[in-house]
PDB file of C-alpha atoms in Angstrom:
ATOM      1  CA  UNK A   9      22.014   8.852   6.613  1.00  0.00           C
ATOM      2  CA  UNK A  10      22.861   6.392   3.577  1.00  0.00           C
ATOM      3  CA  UNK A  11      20.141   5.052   1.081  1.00  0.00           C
ATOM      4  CA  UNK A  12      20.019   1.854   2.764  1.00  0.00           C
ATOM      5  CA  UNK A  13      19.417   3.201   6.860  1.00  0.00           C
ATOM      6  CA  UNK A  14      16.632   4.901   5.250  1.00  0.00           C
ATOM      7  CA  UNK A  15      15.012   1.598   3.515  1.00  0.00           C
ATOM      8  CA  UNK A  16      16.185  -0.276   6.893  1.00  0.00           C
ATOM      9  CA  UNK A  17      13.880   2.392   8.624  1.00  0.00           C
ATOM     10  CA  UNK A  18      10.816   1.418   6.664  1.00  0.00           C
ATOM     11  CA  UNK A  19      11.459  -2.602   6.928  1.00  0.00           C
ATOM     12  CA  UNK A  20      12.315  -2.252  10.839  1.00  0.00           C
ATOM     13  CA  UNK A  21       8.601  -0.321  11.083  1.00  0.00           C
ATOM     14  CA  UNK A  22       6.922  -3.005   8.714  1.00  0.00           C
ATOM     15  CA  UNK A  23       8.965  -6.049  10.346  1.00  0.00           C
ATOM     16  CA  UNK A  24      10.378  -7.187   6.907  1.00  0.00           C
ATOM     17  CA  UNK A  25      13.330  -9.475   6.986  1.00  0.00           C
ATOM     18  CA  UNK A  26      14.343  -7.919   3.503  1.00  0.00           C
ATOM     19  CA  UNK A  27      13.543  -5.434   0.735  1.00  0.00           C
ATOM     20  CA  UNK A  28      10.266  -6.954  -1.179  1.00  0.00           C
ATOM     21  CA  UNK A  29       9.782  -6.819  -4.804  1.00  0.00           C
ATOM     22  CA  UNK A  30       7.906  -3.893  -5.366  1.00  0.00           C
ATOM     23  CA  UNK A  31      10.508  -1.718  -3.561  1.00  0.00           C
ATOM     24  CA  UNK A  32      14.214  -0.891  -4.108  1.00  0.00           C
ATOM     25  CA  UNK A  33      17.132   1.071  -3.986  1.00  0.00           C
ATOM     26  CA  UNK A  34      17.631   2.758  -7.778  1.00  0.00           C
ATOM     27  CA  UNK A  35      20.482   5.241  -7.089  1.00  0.00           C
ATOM     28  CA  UNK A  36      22.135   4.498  -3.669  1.00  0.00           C
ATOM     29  CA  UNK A  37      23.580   7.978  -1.683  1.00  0.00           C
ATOM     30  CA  UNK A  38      24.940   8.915   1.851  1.00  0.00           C
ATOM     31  CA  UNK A  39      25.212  12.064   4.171  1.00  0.00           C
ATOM     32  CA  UNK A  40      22.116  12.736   3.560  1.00  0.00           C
ATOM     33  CA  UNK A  41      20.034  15.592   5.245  1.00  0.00           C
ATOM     34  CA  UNK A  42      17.347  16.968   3.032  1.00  0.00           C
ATOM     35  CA  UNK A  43      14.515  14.366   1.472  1.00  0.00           C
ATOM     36  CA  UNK A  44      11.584  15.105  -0.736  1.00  0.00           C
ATOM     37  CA  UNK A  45       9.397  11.975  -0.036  1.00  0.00           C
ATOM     38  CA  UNK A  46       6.004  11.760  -2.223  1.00  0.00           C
ATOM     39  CA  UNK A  47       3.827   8.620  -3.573  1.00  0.00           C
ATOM     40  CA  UNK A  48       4.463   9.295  -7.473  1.00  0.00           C
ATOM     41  CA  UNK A  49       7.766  10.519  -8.553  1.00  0.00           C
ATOM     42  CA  UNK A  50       9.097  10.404 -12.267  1.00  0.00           C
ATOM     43  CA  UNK A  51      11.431  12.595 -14.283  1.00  0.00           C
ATOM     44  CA  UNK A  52       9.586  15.301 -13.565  1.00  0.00           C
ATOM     45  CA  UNK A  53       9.877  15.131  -9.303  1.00  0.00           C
ATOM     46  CA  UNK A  54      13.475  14.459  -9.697  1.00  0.00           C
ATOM     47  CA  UNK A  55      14.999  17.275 -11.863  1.00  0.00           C
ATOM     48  CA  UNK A  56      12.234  19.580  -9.397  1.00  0.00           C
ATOM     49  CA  UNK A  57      14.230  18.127  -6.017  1.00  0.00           C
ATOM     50  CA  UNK A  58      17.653  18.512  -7.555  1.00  0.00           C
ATOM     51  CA  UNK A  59      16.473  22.259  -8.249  1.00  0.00           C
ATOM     52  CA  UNK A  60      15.248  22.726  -4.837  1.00  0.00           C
ATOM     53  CA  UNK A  61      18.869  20.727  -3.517  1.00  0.00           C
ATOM     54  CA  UNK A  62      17.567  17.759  -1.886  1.00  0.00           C
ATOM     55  CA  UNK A  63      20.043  15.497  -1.317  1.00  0.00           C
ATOM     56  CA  UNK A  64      18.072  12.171  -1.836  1.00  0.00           C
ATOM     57  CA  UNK A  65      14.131  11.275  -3.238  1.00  0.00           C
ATOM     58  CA  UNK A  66      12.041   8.660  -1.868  1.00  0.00           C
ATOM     59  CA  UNK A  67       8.860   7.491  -3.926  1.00  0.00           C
ATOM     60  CA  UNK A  68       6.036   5.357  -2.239  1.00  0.00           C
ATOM     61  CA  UNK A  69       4.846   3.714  -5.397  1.00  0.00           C
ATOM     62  CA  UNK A  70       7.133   1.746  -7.601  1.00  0.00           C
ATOM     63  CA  UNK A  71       8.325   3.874 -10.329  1.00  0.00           C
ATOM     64  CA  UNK A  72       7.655   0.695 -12.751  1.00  0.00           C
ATOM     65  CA  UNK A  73       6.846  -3.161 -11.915  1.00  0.00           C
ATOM     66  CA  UNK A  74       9.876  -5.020 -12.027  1.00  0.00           C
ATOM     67  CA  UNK A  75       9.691  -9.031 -13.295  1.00  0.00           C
ATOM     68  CA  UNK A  76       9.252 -10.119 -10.270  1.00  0.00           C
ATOM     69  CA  UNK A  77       6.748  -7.848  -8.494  1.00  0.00           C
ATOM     70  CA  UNK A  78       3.822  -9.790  -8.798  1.00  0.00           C
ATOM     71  CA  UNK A  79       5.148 -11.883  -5.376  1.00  0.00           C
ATOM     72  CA  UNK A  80       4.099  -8.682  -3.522  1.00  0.00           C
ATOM     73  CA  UNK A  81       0.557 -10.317  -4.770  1.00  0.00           C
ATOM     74  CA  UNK A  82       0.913 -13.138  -3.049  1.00  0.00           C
ATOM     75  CA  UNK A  83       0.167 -11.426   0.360  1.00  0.00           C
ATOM     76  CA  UNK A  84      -3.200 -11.672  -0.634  1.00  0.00           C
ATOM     77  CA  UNK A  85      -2.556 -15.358   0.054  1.00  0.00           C
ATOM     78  CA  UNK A  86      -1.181 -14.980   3.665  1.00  0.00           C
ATOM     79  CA  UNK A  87      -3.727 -12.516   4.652  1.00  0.00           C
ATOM     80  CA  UNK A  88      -7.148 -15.044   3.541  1.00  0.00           C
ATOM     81  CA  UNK A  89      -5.639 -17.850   5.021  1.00  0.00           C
ATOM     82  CA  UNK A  90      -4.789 -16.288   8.316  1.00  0.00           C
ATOM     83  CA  UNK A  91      -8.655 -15.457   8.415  1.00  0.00           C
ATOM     84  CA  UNK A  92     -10.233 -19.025   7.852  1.00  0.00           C
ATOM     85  CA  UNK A  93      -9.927 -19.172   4.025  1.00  0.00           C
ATOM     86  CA  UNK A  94      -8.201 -22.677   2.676  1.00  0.00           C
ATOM     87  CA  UNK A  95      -4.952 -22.194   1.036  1.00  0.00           C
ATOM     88  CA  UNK A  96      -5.929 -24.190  -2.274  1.00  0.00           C
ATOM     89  CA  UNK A  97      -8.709 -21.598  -2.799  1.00  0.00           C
ATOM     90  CA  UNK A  98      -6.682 -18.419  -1.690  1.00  0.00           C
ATOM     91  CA  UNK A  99      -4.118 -19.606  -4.485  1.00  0.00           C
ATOM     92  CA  UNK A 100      -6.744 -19.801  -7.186  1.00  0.00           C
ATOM     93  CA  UNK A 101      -8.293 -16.712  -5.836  1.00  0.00           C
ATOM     94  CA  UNK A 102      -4.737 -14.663  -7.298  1.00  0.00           C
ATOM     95  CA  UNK A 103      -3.615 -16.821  -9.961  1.00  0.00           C
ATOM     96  CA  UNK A 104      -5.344 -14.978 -12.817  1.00  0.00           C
ATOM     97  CA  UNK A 105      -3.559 -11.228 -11.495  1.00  0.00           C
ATOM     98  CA  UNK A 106      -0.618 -12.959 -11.215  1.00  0.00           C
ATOM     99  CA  UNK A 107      -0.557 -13.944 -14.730  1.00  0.00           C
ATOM    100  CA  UNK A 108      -1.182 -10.825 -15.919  1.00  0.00           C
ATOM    101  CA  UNK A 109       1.421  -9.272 -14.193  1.00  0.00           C
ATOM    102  CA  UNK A 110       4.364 -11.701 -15.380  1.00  0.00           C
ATOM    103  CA  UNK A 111       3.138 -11.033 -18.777  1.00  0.00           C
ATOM    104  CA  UNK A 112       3.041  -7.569 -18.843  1.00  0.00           C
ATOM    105  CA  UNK A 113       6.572  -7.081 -16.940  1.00  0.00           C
ATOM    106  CA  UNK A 114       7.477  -7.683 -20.290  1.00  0.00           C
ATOM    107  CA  UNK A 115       6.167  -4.253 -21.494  1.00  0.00           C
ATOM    108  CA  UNK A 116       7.212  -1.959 -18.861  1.00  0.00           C
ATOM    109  CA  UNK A 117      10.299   0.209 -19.355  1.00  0.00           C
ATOM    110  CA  UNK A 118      11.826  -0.075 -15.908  1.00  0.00           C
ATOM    111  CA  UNK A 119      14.615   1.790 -15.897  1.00  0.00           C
ATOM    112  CA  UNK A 120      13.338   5.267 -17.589  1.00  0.00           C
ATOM    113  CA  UNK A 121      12.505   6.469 -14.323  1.00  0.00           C
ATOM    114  CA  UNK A 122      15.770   5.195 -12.257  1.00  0.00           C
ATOM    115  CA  UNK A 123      18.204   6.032 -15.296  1.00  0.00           C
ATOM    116  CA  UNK A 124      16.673   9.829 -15.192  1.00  0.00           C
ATOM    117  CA  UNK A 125      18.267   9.801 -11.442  1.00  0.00           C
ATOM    118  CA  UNK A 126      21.366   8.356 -12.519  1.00  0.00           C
ATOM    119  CA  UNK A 127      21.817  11.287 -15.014  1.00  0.00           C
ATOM    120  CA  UNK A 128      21.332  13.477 -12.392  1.00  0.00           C
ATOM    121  CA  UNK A 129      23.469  11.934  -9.756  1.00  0.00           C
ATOM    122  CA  UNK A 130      20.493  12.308  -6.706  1.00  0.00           C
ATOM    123  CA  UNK A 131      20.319   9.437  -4.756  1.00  0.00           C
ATOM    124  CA  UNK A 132      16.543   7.990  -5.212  1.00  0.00           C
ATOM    125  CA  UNK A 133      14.668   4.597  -3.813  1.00  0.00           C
ATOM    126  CA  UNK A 134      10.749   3.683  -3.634  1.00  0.00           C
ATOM    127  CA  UNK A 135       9.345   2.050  -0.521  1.00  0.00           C
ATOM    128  CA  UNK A 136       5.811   0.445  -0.809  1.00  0.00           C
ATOM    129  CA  UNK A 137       5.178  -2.738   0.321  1.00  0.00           C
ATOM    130  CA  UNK A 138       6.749  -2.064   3.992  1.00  0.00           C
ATOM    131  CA  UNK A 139       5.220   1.156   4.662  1.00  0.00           C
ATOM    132  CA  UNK A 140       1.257  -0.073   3.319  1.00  0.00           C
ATOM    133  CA  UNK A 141       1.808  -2.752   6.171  1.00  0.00           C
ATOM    134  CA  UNK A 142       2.534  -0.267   8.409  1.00  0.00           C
ATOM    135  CA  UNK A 143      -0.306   1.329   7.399  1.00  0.00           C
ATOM    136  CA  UNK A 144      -2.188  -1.985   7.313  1.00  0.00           C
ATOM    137  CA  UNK A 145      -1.669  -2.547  10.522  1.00  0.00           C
ATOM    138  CA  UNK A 146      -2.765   0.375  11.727  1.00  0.00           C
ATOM    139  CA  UNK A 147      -6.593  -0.011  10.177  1.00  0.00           C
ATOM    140  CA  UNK A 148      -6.179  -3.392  11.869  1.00  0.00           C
ATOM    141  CA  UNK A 149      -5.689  -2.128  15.235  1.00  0.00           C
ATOM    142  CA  UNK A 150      -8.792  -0.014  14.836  1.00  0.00           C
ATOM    143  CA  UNK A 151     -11.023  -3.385  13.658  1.00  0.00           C
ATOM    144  CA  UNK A 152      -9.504  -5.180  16.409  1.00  0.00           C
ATOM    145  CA  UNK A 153     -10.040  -2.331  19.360  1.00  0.00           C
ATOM    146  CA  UNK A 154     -14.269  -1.932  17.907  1.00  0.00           C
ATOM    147  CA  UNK A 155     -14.902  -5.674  17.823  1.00  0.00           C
ATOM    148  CA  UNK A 156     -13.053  -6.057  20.940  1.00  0.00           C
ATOM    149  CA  UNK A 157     -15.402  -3.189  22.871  1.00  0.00           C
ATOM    150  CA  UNK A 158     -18.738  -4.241  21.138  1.00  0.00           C
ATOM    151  CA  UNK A 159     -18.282  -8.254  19.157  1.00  0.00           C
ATOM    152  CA  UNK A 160     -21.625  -7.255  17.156  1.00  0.00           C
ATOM    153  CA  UNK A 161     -19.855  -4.266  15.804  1.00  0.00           C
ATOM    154  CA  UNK A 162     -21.333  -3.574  12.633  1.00  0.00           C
ATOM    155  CA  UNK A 163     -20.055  -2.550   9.293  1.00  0.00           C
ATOM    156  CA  UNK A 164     -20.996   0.894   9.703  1.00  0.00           C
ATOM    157  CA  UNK A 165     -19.557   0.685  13.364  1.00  0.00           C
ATOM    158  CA  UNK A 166     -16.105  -0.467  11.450  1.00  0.00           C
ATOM    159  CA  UNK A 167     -16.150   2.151   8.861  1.00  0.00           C
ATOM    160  CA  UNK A 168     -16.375   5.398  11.333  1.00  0.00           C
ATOM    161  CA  UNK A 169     -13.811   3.921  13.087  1.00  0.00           C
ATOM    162  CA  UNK A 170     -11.562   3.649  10.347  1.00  0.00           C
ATOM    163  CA  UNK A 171     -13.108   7.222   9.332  1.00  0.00           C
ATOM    164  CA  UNK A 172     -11.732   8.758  12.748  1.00  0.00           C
ATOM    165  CA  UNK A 173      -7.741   8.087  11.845  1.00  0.00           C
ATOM    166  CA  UNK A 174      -6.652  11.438  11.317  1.00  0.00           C
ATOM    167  CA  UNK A 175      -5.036  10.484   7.962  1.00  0.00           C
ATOM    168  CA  UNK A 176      -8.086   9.600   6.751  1.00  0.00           C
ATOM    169  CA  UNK A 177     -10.152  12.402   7.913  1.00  0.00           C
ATOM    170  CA  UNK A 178      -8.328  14.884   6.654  1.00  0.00           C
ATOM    171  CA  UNK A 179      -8.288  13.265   3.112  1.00  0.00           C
ATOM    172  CA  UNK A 180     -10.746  14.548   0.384  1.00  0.00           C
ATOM    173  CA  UNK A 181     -12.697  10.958   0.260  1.00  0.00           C
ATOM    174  CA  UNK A 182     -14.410   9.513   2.846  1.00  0.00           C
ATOM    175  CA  UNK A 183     -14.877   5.926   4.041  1.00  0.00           C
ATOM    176  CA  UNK A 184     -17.461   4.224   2.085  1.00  0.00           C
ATOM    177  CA  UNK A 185     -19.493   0.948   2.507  1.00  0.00           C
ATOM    178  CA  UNK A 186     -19.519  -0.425  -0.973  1.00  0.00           C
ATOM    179  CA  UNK A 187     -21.198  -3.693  -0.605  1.00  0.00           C
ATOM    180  CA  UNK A 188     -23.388  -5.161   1.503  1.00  0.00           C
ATOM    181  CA  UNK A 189     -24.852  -3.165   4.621  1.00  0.00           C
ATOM    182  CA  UNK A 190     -23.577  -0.850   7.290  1.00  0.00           C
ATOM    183  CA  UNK A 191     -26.310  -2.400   9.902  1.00  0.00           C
ATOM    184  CA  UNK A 192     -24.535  -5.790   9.288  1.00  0.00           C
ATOM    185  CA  UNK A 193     -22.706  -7.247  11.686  1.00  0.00           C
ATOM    186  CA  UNK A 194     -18.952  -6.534  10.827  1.00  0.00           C
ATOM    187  CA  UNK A 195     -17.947 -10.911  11.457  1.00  0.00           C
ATOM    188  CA  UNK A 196     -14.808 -12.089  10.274  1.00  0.00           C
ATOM    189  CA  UNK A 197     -12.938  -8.914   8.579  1.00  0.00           C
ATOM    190  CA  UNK A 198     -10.093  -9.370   6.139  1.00  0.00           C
ATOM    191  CA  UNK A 199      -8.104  -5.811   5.776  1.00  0.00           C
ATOM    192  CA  UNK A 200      -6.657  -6.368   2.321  1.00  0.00           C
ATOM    193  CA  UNK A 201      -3.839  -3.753   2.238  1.00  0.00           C
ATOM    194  CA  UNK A 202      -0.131  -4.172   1.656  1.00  0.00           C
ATOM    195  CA  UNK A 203       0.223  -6.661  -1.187  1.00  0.00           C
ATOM    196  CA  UNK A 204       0.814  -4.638  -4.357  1.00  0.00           C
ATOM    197  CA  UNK A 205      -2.616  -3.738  -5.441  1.00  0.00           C
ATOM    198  CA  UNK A 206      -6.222  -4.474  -4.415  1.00  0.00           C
ATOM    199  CA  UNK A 207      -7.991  -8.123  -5.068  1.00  0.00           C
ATOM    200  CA  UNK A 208     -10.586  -7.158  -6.862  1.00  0.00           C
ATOM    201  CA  UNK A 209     -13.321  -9.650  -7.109  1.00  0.00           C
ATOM    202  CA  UNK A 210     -11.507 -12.886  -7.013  1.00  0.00           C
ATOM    203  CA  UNK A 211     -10.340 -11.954  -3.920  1.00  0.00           C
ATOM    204  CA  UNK A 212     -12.888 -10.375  -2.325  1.00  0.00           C
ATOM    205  CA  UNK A 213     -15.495 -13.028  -3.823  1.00  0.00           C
ATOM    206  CA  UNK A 214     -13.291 -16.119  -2.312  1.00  0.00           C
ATOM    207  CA  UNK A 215     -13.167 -14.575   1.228  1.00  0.00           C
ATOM    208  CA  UNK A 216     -16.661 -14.231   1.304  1.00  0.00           C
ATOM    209  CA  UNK A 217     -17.266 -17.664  -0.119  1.00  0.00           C
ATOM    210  CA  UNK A 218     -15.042 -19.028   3.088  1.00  0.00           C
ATOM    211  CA  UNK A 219     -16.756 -17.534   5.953  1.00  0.00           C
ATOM    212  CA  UNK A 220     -15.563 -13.977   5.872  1.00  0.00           C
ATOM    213  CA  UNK A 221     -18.136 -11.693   6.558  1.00  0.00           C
ATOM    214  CA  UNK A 222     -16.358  -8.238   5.873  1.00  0.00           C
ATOM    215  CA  UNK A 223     -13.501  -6.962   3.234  1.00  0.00           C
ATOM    216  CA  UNK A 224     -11.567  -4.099   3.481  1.00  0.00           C
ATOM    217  CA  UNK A 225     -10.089  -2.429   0.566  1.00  0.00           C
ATOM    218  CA  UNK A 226      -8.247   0.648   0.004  1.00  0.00           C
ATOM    219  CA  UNK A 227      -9.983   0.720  -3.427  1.00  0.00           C
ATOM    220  CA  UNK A 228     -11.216  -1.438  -6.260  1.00  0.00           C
ATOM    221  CA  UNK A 229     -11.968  -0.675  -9.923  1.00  0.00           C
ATOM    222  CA  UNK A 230     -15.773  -0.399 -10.512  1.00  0.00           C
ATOM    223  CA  UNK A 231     -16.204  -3.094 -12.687  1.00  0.00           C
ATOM    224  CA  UNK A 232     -15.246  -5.547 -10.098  1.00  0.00           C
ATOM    225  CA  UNK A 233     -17.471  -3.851  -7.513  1.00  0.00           C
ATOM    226  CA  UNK A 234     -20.204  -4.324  -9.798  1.00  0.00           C
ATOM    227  CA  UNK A 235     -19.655  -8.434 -10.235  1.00  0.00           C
ATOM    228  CA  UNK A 236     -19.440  -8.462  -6.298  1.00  0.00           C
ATOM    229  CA  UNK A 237     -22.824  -6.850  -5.908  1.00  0.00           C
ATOM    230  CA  UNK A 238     -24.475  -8.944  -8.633  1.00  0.00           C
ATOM    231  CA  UNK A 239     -23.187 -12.091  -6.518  1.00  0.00           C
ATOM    232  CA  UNK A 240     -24.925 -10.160  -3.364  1.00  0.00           C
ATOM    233  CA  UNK A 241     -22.864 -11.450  -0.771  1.00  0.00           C
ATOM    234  CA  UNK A 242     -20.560 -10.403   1.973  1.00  0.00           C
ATOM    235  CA  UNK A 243     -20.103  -6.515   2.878  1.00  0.00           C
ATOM    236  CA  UNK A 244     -16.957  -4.263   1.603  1.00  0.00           C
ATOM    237  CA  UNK A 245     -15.494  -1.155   3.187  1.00  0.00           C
ATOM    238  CA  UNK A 246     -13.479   1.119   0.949  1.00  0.00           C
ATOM    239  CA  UNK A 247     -11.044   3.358   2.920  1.00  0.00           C
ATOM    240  CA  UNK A 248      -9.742   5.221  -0.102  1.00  0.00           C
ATOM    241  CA  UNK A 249      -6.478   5.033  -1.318  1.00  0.00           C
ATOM    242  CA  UNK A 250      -4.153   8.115  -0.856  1.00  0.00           C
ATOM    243  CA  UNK A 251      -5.747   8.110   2.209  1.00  0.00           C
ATOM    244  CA  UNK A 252      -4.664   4.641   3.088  1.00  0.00           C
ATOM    245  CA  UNK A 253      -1.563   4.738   2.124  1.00  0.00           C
ATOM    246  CA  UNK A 254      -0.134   8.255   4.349  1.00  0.00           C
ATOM    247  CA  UNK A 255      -1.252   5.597   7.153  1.00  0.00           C
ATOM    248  CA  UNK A 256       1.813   4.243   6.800  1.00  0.00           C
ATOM    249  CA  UNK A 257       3.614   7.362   6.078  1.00  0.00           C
ATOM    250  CA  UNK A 258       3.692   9.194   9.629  1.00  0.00           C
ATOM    251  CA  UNK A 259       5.454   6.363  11.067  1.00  0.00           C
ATOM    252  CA  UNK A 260       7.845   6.553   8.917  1.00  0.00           C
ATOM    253  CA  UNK A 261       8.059  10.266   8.263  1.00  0.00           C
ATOM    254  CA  UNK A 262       8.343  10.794  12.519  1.00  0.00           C
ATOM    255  CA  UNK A 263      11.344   8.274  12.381  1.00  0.00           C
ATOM    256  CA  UNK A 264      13.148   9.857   9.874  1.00  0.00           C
ATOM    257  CA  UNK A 265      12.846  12.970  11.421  1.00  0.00           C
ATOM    258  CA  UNK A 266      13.911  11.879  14.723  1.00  0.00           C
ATOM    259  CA  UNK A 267      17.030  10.332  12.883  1.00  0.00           C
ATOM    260  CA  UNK A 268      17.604  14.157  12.181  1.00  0.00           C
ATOM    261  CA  UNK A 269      16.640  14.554   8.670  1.00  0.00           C
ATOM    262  CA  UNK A 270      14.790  17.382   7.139  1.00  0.00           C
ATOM    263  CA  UNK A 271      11.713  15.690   4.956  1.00  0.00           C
ATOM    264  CA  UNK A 272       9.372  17.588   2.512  1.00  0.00           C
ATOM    265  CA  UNK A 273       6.603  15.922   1.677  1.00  0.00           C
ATOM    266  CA  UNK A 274       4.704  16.396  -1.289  1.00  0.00           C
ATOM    267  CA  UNK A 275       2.704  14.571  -4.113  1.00  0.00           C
ATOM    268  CA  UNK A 276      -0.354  13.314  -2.028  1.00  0.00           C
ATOM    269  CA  UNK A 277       0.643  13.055   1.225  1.00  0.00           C
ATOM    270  CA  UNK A 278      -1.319  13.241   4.245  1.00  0.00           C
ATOM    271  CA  UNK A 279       1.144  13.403   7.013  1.00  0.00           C
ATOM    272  CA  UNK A 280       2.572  16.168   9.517  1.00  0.00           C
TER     273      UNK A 280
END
């Protein structure tokens, strides 16, 4: 396979038209057989997999935030007005985070990770956006399939469901109600995965202030958490995050496989 069948794998799994922002091809490669996929990779990973004689590397995180990654962000957009929230209010809701990113894009050394690959001539790419919808949709399924057996499913209800997908159980953290209560009634769930980073409060805050009962996150920095439970509304589910994200890395890992390549996984991964 070529660099750009394996990306083309990922997008056909997430449905993506094209390659988002916070993914990308850094050293392109073909006949390859043997990949060493992981979520972090830098100069470290990469002189370790030429060692070992892989023939390509493939990162889930971005190895650095290009100019434009903060569109990624913008998901956050699509995914609170699909669930009731007004579009005016789901723009304000990221504006601030996508400041900050533009700003610091300015900081970021890009290319030390992608020119370390160069100099050692192994193909290398990053896919993260496509495969935490994959995963995304997969925690959605399980919301969908409780409320749809029991419409007063509570939080708690939610959570050991989510709790039960073997990615997730065999991870070192465990799903957590953060906010709110486990007895309440789960309501009108946003699963806030697959658009760069978590919304912190802002996001979280302007759901609940538009008639969603129930957040998901794959994690959020404590200081937010504490502003949303000093506000005292709405309930939030943290699923954890390397847990979260292998969700959408047996998909992918089973159809590169079945494309006949030999994968290692390492890094964090919580796949077969």
């Amino acid at each position: 396979m070529t660099t750009e069948e394996i990306m083309q794998v990922a997008l056909d799994l997430a449905g993506f038209a094209r390659i988002p922002e916070d993914s990308a091809i850094y050293v392109r490669g073909d006949r390859i057989r043997r990949v060493l996929f992981g979520i972090d990779v830098g100069p470290a990973e990469l002189l370790l997999a030429r060692q070992l004689g892989f023939d390509c590397v493939v990162a889930h995180h971005p190895v650095n935030a290009t100019p434009d990654a903060w569109k990624v962000y913008l998901r956050h957009v699509e995914f609170m007005v699909a669930a009731g929230v007004p579009e005016d209010a789901a723009l304000a809701a990221v504006a601030d985070r996508v400041d900050a990113y533009r700003v610091r894009a300015h900081v970021w050394n890009y290319d030390h990770v992608p020119s370390v690959a160069r100099l050692l001539g192994i193909p290398f790419l990053n896919v993260h956006a496509p495969l935490d919808e994959v995963g995304r949709r997969r925690m959605i399924e399980v919301v969908r399939h409780v409320q749809s057996e029991d419409p007063h499913a509570t939080v708690g209800d939610l959570a050991r469901a989510l709790g039960r997908l073997p990615e997730i159980t065999n991870a070192q953290t465990a799903v957590e109600v953060r906010l709110g209560s486990a007895d309440s009634v789960a309501g009108n769930v946003v699963v806030a995965h697959g658009a760069l980073t978590n919304g912190g409060y802002d996001v979280a805050s302007t759901c609940f202030a538009h008639g969603v009962d129930t957040v998901v996150y794959i994690h959020i920095d404590y200081a937010e958490l504490q502003r949303l439970r000093r506000d005292g509304r709405g309930n939030l589910i943290v699923t954890g995050h390397i847990a979260s994200d292998s969700l959408g890395f047996t998909p992918f890992l089973q159809a590169l496989r079945a494309r006949g390549l030999e994968v290692t996984t390492f890094s964090g991964v919580i796949a077969p």
